[in-house]
Amino acid sequence: MKTFTIAVIAGDGVGTEVIPQSKRVLERIGKKHDVNFAFQDFEWGAEHYFRWGRMMPAGAIDLLQSCDAILLGAVGHPEIPDHTTLNGLLLPIRRAFDHYANVRPAYLYPGVQSPLAKARGGDIDFVVVRENTEGEYAQVGGFVYHLQPDEVAIQTSVFTRRGIERIVRFAFELALKRNKRKRVASITKSNAQGFSMVLWDRVFQEVAAQFPDVSTESLLVDAAAMNFIRRPESFDVVVGSNLFADILSDISAIIIGSMGLAASANLDPLRRFPSMFEPVHGSAPDIAGKGIVNPLATILSAGMMLDHLKMADAAGEVEAAVAAVLAEGKVRTPDLAGKSSTEEVTSAVLEKLA
Ligand code: GGG
């Protein structure tokens, strides 16, 4: 029997509630497909920070390195500044393993109500591809006269030709693989940011020329935000910088009905390192501990992990089970106007898998 070693970082808040649910699903699908998932749990995050002054230990990356994939819940705690939690765990893992492609599908499942009045199931079906290792999240900068009345903060974005080229190429290849509208939208703000985003536009045009079967559009980020609401059905693959695609993928998450349905993959497409799979949502302290968080974003993220591990059939079964539960509309957490618990939703998915 094949065994995959999965590093599991449940993290904080609702992360500790959704991760056990995705494990239940993986165990069930593993049995069906004669695959064993050996979970290695790492108790990193806010509690680790309170005890040791850091979100994960110094040797964390080495510990993760030998795993086949990483499953992450959420990071963030109301008593720790967000820049400490994010820069202490999630962002260093993405950089260490060169997870340059952050893939965030946006699909409106039949039976789910979008806040957009006209959208029906299946109408929204696109993927946001986020550059995930550089750009605005490169953490280059510093303070001058720190904490003094005249303090200065400098935060520099880093855009490299190599970094842009590889993420744009990934987006075009994905458009071909999806084989749907075969359309890539590139998002910048090159009217205002005359260096980094101009380089992005130029590289985008160069890569686009190598994909004559894929149509393109270039949008300023403000127009893209508007068009995600106005004409979401027109998008197929959307590629943008670390910050822009992070923000846009919150819009895409909410127009498909709930942040609790938004899955994501942090991929090293070259497969040198373990890739990481996580729901787009954070630790949600307002609902943590109540047993009502929607587990489906994490379950769908685990499905993306199966696909990455070359278990495409199993991935398809997980997605179909989630789709069936959503289409029935009987078992739902409160974010989807239901009354069911996190565990009940997972049990409904498991029933469909059976
Ligand atoms: N699911 C992991 C998590 O907690 N995400 C929340 C977050 O702040 N993410 C920032 C990012 O994706 O860069």
mmCIF file of C-alpha atoms in Angstrom, residues 25-334:
data_model
loop_
_atom_site.group_PDB
_atom_site.id
_atom_site.type_symbol
_atom_site.label_atom_id
_atom_site.label_comp_id
_atom_site.label_asym_id
_atom_site.label_seq_id
_atom_site.Cartn_x
_atom_site.Cartn_y
_atom_site.Cartn_z
ATOM 1 C CA VAL A 25 -12.120 12.708 4.622
ATOM 2 C CA LEU A 26 -8.550 11.795 3.656
ATOM 3 C CA GLU A 27 -8.670 8.637 5.766
ATOM 4 C CA ARG A 28 -11.915 7.569 4.101
ATOM 5 C CA ILE A 29 -10.756 8.302 0.555
ATOM 6 C CA GLY A 30 -7.375 6.698 1.309
ATOM 7 C CA LYS A 31 -9.122 3.435 2.279
ATOM 8 C CA LYS A 32 -11.117 3.503 -0.941
ATOM 9 C CA HIS A 33 -8.012 3.979 -3.049
ATOM 10 C CA ASP A 34 -5.664 1.749 -1.087
ATOM 11 C CA VAL A 35 -3.494 4.652 0.014
ATOM 12 C CA ASN A 36 -2.314 5.380 3.542
ATOM 13 C CA PHE A 37 -1.921 8.932 4.830
ATOM 14 C CA ALA A 38 0.617 9.153 7.647
ATOM 15 C CA PHE A 39 -0.153 12.435 9.390
ATOM 16 C CA GLN A 40 2.650 14.204 11.237
ATOM 17 C CA ASP A 41 1.095 16.858 13.450
ATOM 18 C CA PHE A 42 3.076 19.995 14.252
ATOM 19 C CA GLU A 43 1.621 22.067 17.054
ATOM 20 C CA TRP A 44 2.859 25.409 15.809
ATOM 21 C CA GLY A 45 1.081 28.743 15.868
ATOM 22 C CA ALA A 46 -0.097 31.101 18.590
ATOM 23 C CA GLU A 47 0.256 28.664 21.518
ATOM 24 C CA HIS A 48 3.802 27.895 20.404
ATOM 25 C CA TYR A 49 4.423 31.649 20.270
ATOM 26 C CA PHE A 50 3.117 32.220 23.807
ATOM 27 C CA ARG A 51 5.399 29.459 25.093
ATOM 28 C CA TRP A 52 8.553 29.954 23.030
ATOM 29 C CA GLY A 53 8.307 33.456 21.534
ATOM 30 C CA ARG A 54 8.094 32.215 17.959
ATOM 31 C CA MET A 55 5.353 30.732 15.778
ATOM 32 C CA MET A 56 7.367 27.656 14.823
ATOM 33 C CA PRO A 57 10.755 26.302 15.891
ATOM 34 C CA ALA A 58 14.027 27.237 14.212
ATOM 35 C CA GLY A 59 14.287 23.857 12.480
ATOM 36 C CA ALA A 60 10.686 23.851 11.242
ATOM 37 C CA ILE A 61 11.507 23.942 7.540
ATOM 38 C CA ASP A 62 13.831 20.939 7.879
ATOM 39 C CA LEU A 63 11.062 19.011 9.648
ATOM 40 C CA LEU A 64 8.588 19.719 6.849
ATOM 41 C CA GLN A 65 11.029 19.078 4.032
ATOM 42 C CA SER A 66 10.763 15.289 3.933
ATOM 43 C CA CYS A 67 6.938 15.216 3.836
ATOM 44 C CA ASP A 68 4.971 14.655 0.635
ATOM 45 C CA ALA A 69 2.662 17.611 1.305
ATOM 46 C CA ILE A 70 1.604 20.048 4.010
ATOM 47 C CA LEU A 71 -1.949 20.621 5.216
ATOM 48 C CA LEU A 72 -2.458 23.927 7.007
ATOM 49 C CA GLY A 73 -5.468 25.190 8.962
ATOM 50 C CA ALA A 74 -5.224 28.849 9.904
ATOM 51 C CA VAL A 75 -2.881 31.317 11.554
ATOM 52 C CA GLY A 76 -3.749 34.344 13.649
ATOM 53 C CA HIS A 77 -4.632 35.220 17.227
ATOM 54 C CA PRO A 78 -6.304 38.365 18.611
ATOM 55 C CA GLU A 79 -3.481 38.855 21.148
ATOM 56 C CA ILE A 80 -0.612 38.644 18.650
ATOM 57 C CA PRO A 81 -0.076 41.238 15.906
ATOM 58 C CA ASP A 82 -1.078 39.790 12.515
ATOM 59 C CA HIS A 83 2.290 40.646 10.963
ATOM 60 C CA THR A 84 3.963 38.483 13.628
ATOM 61 C CA THR A 85 1.765 35.450 13.012
ATOM 62 C CA LEU A 86 1.863 35.678 9.216
ATOM 63 C CA ASN A 87 5.577 36.404 8.942
ATOM 64 C CA GLY A 88 6.347 33.829 11.594
ATOM 65 C CA LEU A 89 4.721 30.847 9.889
ATOM 66 C CA LEU A 90 2.810 31.049 6.626
ATOM 67 C CA LEU A 91 5.000 33.379 4.561
ATOM 68 C CA PRO A 92 8.365 31.774 5.503
ATOM 69 C CA ILE A 93 7.037 28.312 4.571
ATOM 70 C CA ARG A 94 5.841 29.585 1.191
ATOM 71 C CA ARG A 95 9.238 31.164 0.506
ATOM 72 C CA ALA A 96 11.375 28.298 1.837
ATOM 73 C CA PHE A 97 9.639 25.815 -0.438
ATOM 74 C CA ASP A 98 9.382 28.209 -3.382
ATOM 75 C CA HIS A 99 5.583 27.912 -3.469
ATOM 76 C CA TYR A 100 5.462 30.418 -6.242
ATOM 77 C CA ALA A 101 1.951 29.543 -7.436
ATOM 78 C CA ASN A 102 -0.951 30.145 -5.090
ATOM 79 C CA VAL A 103 -4.022 28.675 -6.769
ATOM 80 C CA ARG A 104 -7.458 29.778 -5.556
ATOM 81 C CA PRO A 105 -10.442 28.337 -7.451
ATOM 82 C CA ALA A 106 -13.744 30.234 -7.451
ATOM 83 C CA TYR A 107 -16.666 27.990 -8.384
ATOM 84 C CA LEU A 108 -20.292 28.682 -7.562
ATOM 85 C CA TYR A 109 -21.654 25.250 -6.655
ATOM 86 C CA PRO A 110 -25.246 24.519 -7.713
ATOM 87 C CA GLY A 111 -27.490 24.984 -4.701
ATOM 88 C CA VAL A 112 -25.350 27.722 -3.164
ATOM 89 C CA GLN A 113 -26.699 31.271 -3.084
ATOM 90 C CA SER A 114 -24.264 33.896 -4.339
ATOM 91 C CA PRO A 115 -24.699 37.452 -3.033
ATOM 92 C CA LEU A 116 -24.773 38.417 -6.722
ATOM 93 C CA ALA A 117 -28.463 38.409 -7.657
ATOM 94 C CA LYS A 118 -28.060 37.018 -11.168
ATOM 95 C CA ALA A 119 -25.460 34.307 -10.531
ATOM 96 C CA ARG A 120 -26.628 30.690 -10.696
ATOM 97 C CA GLY A 121 -24.757 27.473 -9.949
ATOM 98 C CA GLY A 122 -21.873 26.946 -12.357
ATOM 99 C CA ASP A 123 -22.027 30.526 -13.691
ATOM 100 C CA ILE A 124 -18.918 31.495 -11.739
ATOM 101 C CA ASP A 125 -16.013 29.229 -12.583
ATOM 102 C CA PHE A 126 -12.564 30.748 -12.559
ATOM 103 C CA VAL A 127 -9.231 30.451 -10.790
ATOM 104 C CA VAL A 128 -7.152 33.201 -9.231
ATOM 105 C CA VAL A 129 -3.436 32.514 -9.621
ATOM 106 C CA ARG A 130 -1.450 34.538 -7.140
ATOM 107 C CA GLU A 131 2.288 35.142 -7.319
ATOM 108 C CA ASN A 132 3.254 33.826 -3.899
ATOM 109 C CA THR A 133 6.925 34.406 -3.123
ATOM 110 C CA GLU A 134 7.837 38.000 -3.942
ATOM 111 C CA GLY A 135 6.032 41.222 -4.933
ATOM 112 C CA GLU A 136 4.540 43.263 -2.136
ATOM 113 C CA TYR A 137 5.027 40.468 0.459
ATOM 114 C CA ALA A 138 8.820 40.223 0.037
ATOM 115 C CA GLN A 139 9.419 41.821 3.441
ATOM 116 C CA VAL A 140 12.122 44.199 2.302
ATOM 117 C CA GLY A 141 12.184 47.438 4.245
ATOM 118 C CA GLY A 142 12.591 48.859 7.678
ATOM 119 C CA PHE A 143 11.953 51.669 10.088
ATOM 120 C CA VAL A 144 13.975 54.820 10.565
ATOM 121 C CA TYR A 145 13.524 56.678 13.884
ATOM 122 C CA HIS A 146 11.465 53.715 15.024
ATOM 123 C CA LEU A 147 8.738 54.622 17.550
ATOM 124 C CA GLN A 148 9.849 58.249 17.580
ATOM 125 C CA PRO A 149 7.496 61.086 16.617
ATOM 126 C CA ASP A 150 9.034 61.458 13.133
ATOM 127 C CA GLU A 151 9.377 57.753 12.360
ATOM 128 C CA VAL A 152 9.587 56.537 8.790
ATOM 129 C CA ALA A 153 8.623 53.138 7.373
ATOM 130 C CA ILE A 154 9.854 51.849 4.043
ATOM 131 C CA GLN A 155 8.337 48.749 2.462
ATOM 132 C CA THR A 156 9.758 47.762 -0.895
ATOM 133 C CA SER A 157 8.104 45.472 -3.406
ATOM 134 C CA VAL A 158 10.301 43.024 -5.268
ATOM 135 C CA PHE A 159 9.334 42.102 -8.824
ATOM 136 C CA THR A 160 11.761 39.988 -10.822
ATOM 137 C CA ARG A 161 11.485 39.054 -14.490
ATOM 138 C CA ARG A 162 11.978 35.408 -13.452
ATOM 139 C CA GLY A 163 9.239 35.625 -10.809
ATOM 140 C CA ILE A 164 6.727 37.239 -13.166
ATOM 141 C CA GLU A 165 7.575 34.997 -16.091
ATOM 142 C CA ARG A 166 7.072 31.761 -14.207
ATOM 143 C CA ILE A 167 3.750 32.708 -12.611
ATOM 144 C CA VAL A 168 2.348 34.073 -15.869
ATOM 145 C CA ARG A 169 3.455 30.917 -17.694
ATOM 146 C CA PHE A 170 1.772 28.828 -14.956
ATOM 147 C CA ALA A 171 -1.467 30.765 -15.543
ATOM 148 C CA PHE A 172 -1.414 30.138 -19.293
ATOM 149 C CA GLU A 173 -0.669 26.443 -18.824
ATOM 150 C CA LEU A 174 -3.544 26.231 -16.353
ATOM 151 C CA ALA A 175 -5.914 27.858 -18.871
ATOM 152 C CA LEU A 176 -4.961 25.170 -21.391
ATOM 153 C CA LYS A 177 -5.297 22.393 -18.796
ATOM 154 C CA ARG A 178 -8.730 23.619 -17.660
ATOM 155 C CA ASN A 179 -9.798 23.684 -21.307
ATOM 156 C CA LYS A 180 -12.766 25.968 -20.578
ATOM 157 C CA ARG A 181 -12.731 29.562 -21.806
ATOM 158 C CA LYS A 182 -8.954 29.464 -22.453
ATOM 159 C CA ARG A 183 -8.615 33.034 -21.266
ATOM 160 C CA VAL A 184 -6.064 34.662 -18.956
ATOM 161 C CA ALA A 185 -6.654 38.040 -17.311
ATOM 162 C CA SER A 186 -3.579 39.840 -16.000
ATOM 163 C CA ILE A 187 -4.034 42.255 -13.117
ATOM 164 C CA THR A 188 -1.738 45.208 -12.442
ATOM 165 C CA LYS A 189 -1.805 48.881 -11.526
ATOM 166 C CA SER A 190 0.672 49.933 -14.173
ATOM 167 C CA ASN A 191 -0.893 53.353 -14.689
ATOM 168 C CA ALA A 192 0.275 54.334 -11.195
ATOM 169 C CA GLN A 193 3.160 51.965 -10.504
ATOM 170 C CA GLY A 194 5.432 52.733 -13.413
ATOM 171 C CA PHE A 195 8.244 50.271 -12.789
ATOM 172 C CA SER A 196 7.222 46.932 -11.265
ATOM 173 C CA MET A 197 3.834 46.742 -12.931
ATOM 174 C CA VAL A 198 5.156 47.950 -16.275
ATOM 175 C CA LEU A 199 7.663 45.095 -16.141
ATOM 176 C CA TRP A 200 4.759 42.742 -15.304
ATOM 177 C CA ASP A 201 2.728 43.964 -18.314
ATOM 178 C CA ARG A 202 5.707 43.549 -20.624
ATOM 179 C CA VAL A 203 6.514 40.026 -19.443
ATOM 180 C CA PHE A 204 2.819 39.116 -19.648
ATOM 181 C CA GLN A 205 2.736 40.167 -23.327
ATOM 182 C CA GLU A 206 5.899 38.183 -24.063
ATOM 183 C CA VAL A 207 4.549 35.000 -22.472
ATOM 184 C CA ALA A 208 1.104 35.498 -24.044
ATOM 185 C CA ALA A 209 2.704 35.492 -27.493
ATOM 186 C CA GLN A 210 3.804 31.894 -26.826
ATOM 187 C CA PHE A 211 0.189 30.791 -26.199
ATOM 188 C CA PRO A 212 -1.717 31.751 -29.356
ATOM 189 C CA ASP A 213 -4.695 29.550 -28.390
ATOM 190 C CA VAL A 214 -5.329 31.481 -25.182
ATOM 191 C CA SER A 215 -7.035 34.888 -25.283
ATOM 192 C CA THR A 216 -5.987 37.618 -22.866
ATOM 193 C CA GLU A 217 -7.062 40.790 -21.167
ATOM 194 C CA SER A 218 -5.087 43.184 -18.976
ATOM 195 C CA LEU A 219 -6.992 44.932 -16.226
ATOM 196 C CA LEU A 220 -6.085 47.478 -13.592
ATOM 197 C CA VAL A 221 -6.788 46.024 -10.177
ATOM 198 C CA ASP A 222 -9.593 48.490 -9.454
ATOM 199 C CA ALA A 223 -11.356 47.557 -12.704
ATOM 200 C CA ALA A 224 -10.804 43.870 -11.928
ATOM 201 C CA ALA A 225 -12.452 44.287 -8.506
ATOM 202 C CA MET A 226 -15.452 45.869 -10.205
ATOM 203 C CA ASN A 227 -15.623 43.242 -12.927
ATOM 204 C CA PHE A 228 -15.471 40.340 -10.439
ATOM 205 C CA ILE A 229 -18.877 41.665 -9.330
ATOM 206 C CA ARG A 230 -20.193 42.896 -12.689
ATOM 207 C CA ARG A 231 -19.200 40.035 -15.017
ATOM 208 C CA PRO A 232 -17.698 37.159 -12.976
ATOM 209 C CA GLU A 233 -18.800 34.648 -15.631
ATOM 210 C CA SER A 234 -16.309 36.128 -18.118
ATOM 211 C CA PHE A 235 -13.203 35.066 -16.154
ATOM 212 C CA ASP A 236 -11.281 31.824 -16.555
ATOM 213 C CA VAL A 237 -7.754 32.234 -15.135
ATOM 214 C CA VAL A 238 -6.804 35.477 -13.407
ATOM 215 C CA VAL A 239 -3.139 36.114 -12.605
ATOM 216 C CA GLY A 240 -1.885 38.822 -10.292
ATOM 217 C CA SER A 241 0.754 39.864 -7.820
ATOM 218 C CA ASN A 242 0.934 38.639 -4.234
ATOM 219 C CA LEU A 243 -1.089 41.545 -2.814
ATOM 220 C CA PHE A 244 -3.553 42.145 -5.639
ATOM 221 C CA ALA A 245 -4.471 38.486 -6.068
ATOM 222 C CA ASP A 246 -4.735 38.067 -2.280
ATOM 223 C CA ILE A 247 -7.315 40.841 -2.148
ATOM 224 C CA LEU A 248 -9.150 39.791 -5.316
ATOM 225 C CA SER A 249 -9.411 36.216 -4.076
ATOM 226 C CA ASP A 250 -11.410 37.415 -1.078
ATOM 227 C CA ILE A 251 -13.901 38.917 -3.521
ATOM 228 C CA SER A 252 -13.955 35.680 -5.510
ATOM 229 C CA ALA A 253 -14.484 33.751 -2.261
ATOM 230 C CA ILE A 254 -17.507 35.760 -1.240
ATOM 231 C CA ILE A 255 -19.222 35.777 -4.626
ATOM 232 C CA ILE A 256 -19.205 31.957 -4.606
ATOM 233 C CA GLY A 257 -21.305 32.101 -1.466
ATOM 234 C CA SER A 258 -18.900 31.916 1.464
ATOM 235 C CA MET A 259 -15.303 32.239 2.515
ATOM 236 C CA GLY A 260 -15.951 28.806 3.987
ATOM 237 C CA LEU A 261 -15.929 27.332 0.476
ATOM 238 C CA ALA A 262 -12.666 28.897 -0.736
ATOM 239 C CA ALA A 263 -9.858 26.359 -1.079
ATOM 240 C CA SER A 264 -6.251 27.022 -2.015
ATOM 241 C CA ALA A 265 -2.975 25.387 -2.930
ATOM 242 C CA ASN A 266 0.517 26.804 -2.474
ATOM 243 C CA LEU A 267 2.391 24.948 -5.178
ATOM 244 C CA ASP A 268 5.978 24.318 -6.045
ATOM 245 C CA PRO A 269 5.087 23.365 -9.623
ATOM 246 C CA LEU A 270 8.580 21.923 -10.100
ATOM 247 C CA ARG A 271 7.933 19.419 -7.271
ATOM 248 C CA ARG A 272 11.287 19.990 -5.549
ATOM 249 C CA PHE A 273 9.574 20.657 -2.204
ATOM 250 C CA PRO A 274 6.335 19.698 -0.434
ATOM 251 C CA SER A 275 3.443 21.871 -1.569
ATOM 252 C CA MET A 276 1.011 23.266 1.000
ATOM 253 C CA PHE A 277 -2.794 23.207 1.009
ATOM 254 C CA GLU A 278 -4.960 25.503 3.126
ATOM 255 C CA PRO A 279 -8.379 27.139 3.205
ATOM 256 C CA VAL A 280 -8.270 30.796 2.158
ATOM 257 C CA HIS A 281 -9.952 31.810 5.426
ATOM 258 C CA GLY A 282 -8.065 32.714 8.561
ATOM 259 C CA SER A 283 -8.462 31.714 12.199
ATOM 260 C CA ALA A 284 -11.894 33.430 12.585
ATOM 261 C CA PRO A 285 -11.703 34.125 16.350
ATOM 262 C CA ASP A 286 -15.341 35.308 16.332
ATOM 263 C CA ILE A 287 -16.629 31.764 15.718
ATOM 264 C CA ALA A 288 -13.696 29.673 16.977
ATOM 265 C CA GLY A 289 -14.635 27.013 19.533
ATOM 266 C CA LYS A 290 -18.344 26.980 18.627
ATOM 267 C CA GLY A 291 -18.174 23.963 16.334
ATOM 268 C CA ILE A 292 -19.870 25.814 13.475
ATOM 269 C CA VAL A 293 -17.031 26.674 11.117
ATOM 270 C CA ASN A 294 -17.543 25.439 7.571
ATOM 271 C CA PRO A 295 -15.082 22.567 6.977
ATOM 272 C CA LEU A 296 -15.635 22.477 3.206
ATOM 273 C CA ALA A 297 -12.867 24.939 2.249
ATOM 274 C CA THR A 298 -10.343 22.740 4.040
ATOM 275 C CA ILE A 299 -11.852 19.539 2.643
ATOM 276 C CA LEU A 300 -11.678 20.999 -0.879
ATOM 277 C CA SER A 301 -8.071 22.047 -0.182
ATOM 278 C CA ALA A 302 -7.321 18.441 0.808
ATOM 279 C CA GLY A 303 -8.927 17.502 -2.521
ATOM 280 C CA MET A 304 -6.466 19.806 -4.289
ATOM 281 C CA MET A 305 -3.707 18.023 -2.387
ATOM 282 C CA LEU A 306 -4.932 14.657 -3.711
ATOM 283 C CA ASP A 307 -4.795 16.038 -7.230
ATOM 284 C CA HIS A 308 -1.224 17.254 -6.645
ATOM 285 C CA LEU A 309 -0.299 13.810 -5.299
ATOM 286 C CA LYS A 310 -1.494 12.405 -8.630
ATOM 287 C CA MET A 311 -4.678 10.938 -7.172
ATOM 288 C CA ALA A 312 -6.932 12.729 -9.649
ATOM 289 C CA ASP A 313 -9.788 10.202 -9.309
ATOM 290 C CA ALA A 314 -9.812 10.549 -5.529
ATOM 291 C CA ALA A 315 -9.701 14.344 -5.859
ATOM 292 C CA GLY A 316 -12.675 14.216 -8.213
ATOM 293 C CA GLU A 317 -14.615 12.040 -5.765
ATOM 294 C CA VAL A 318 -14.024 14.467 -2.894
ATOM 295 C CA GLU A 319 -15.168 17.399 -4.984
ATOM 296 C CA ALA A 320 -18.214 15.495 -6.214
ATOM 297 C CA ALA A 321 -19.140 14.570 -2.616
ATOM 298 C CA VAL A 322 -18.889 18.216 -1.540
ATOM 299 C CA ALA A 323 -20.916 19.289 -4.573
ATOM 300 C CA ALA A 324 -23.609 16.697 -3.752
ATOM 301 C CA VAL A 325 -23.909 17.908 -0.145
ATOM 302 C CA LEU A 326 -24.179 21.505 -1.306
ATOM 303 C CA ALA A 327 -26.704 20.660 -4.031
ATOM 304 C CA GLU A 328 -28.955 18.889 -1.494
ATOM 305 C CA GLY A 329 -28.783 21.914 0.777
ATOM 306 C CA LYS A 330 -29.866 20.009 3.911
ATOM 307 C CA VAL A 331 -26.640 19.968 5.899
ATOM 308 C CA ARG A 332 -24.969 23.362 6.067
ATOM 309 C CA THR A 333 -23.063 25.514 8.518
ATOM 310 C CA PRO A 334 -24.401 28.988 9.434
#
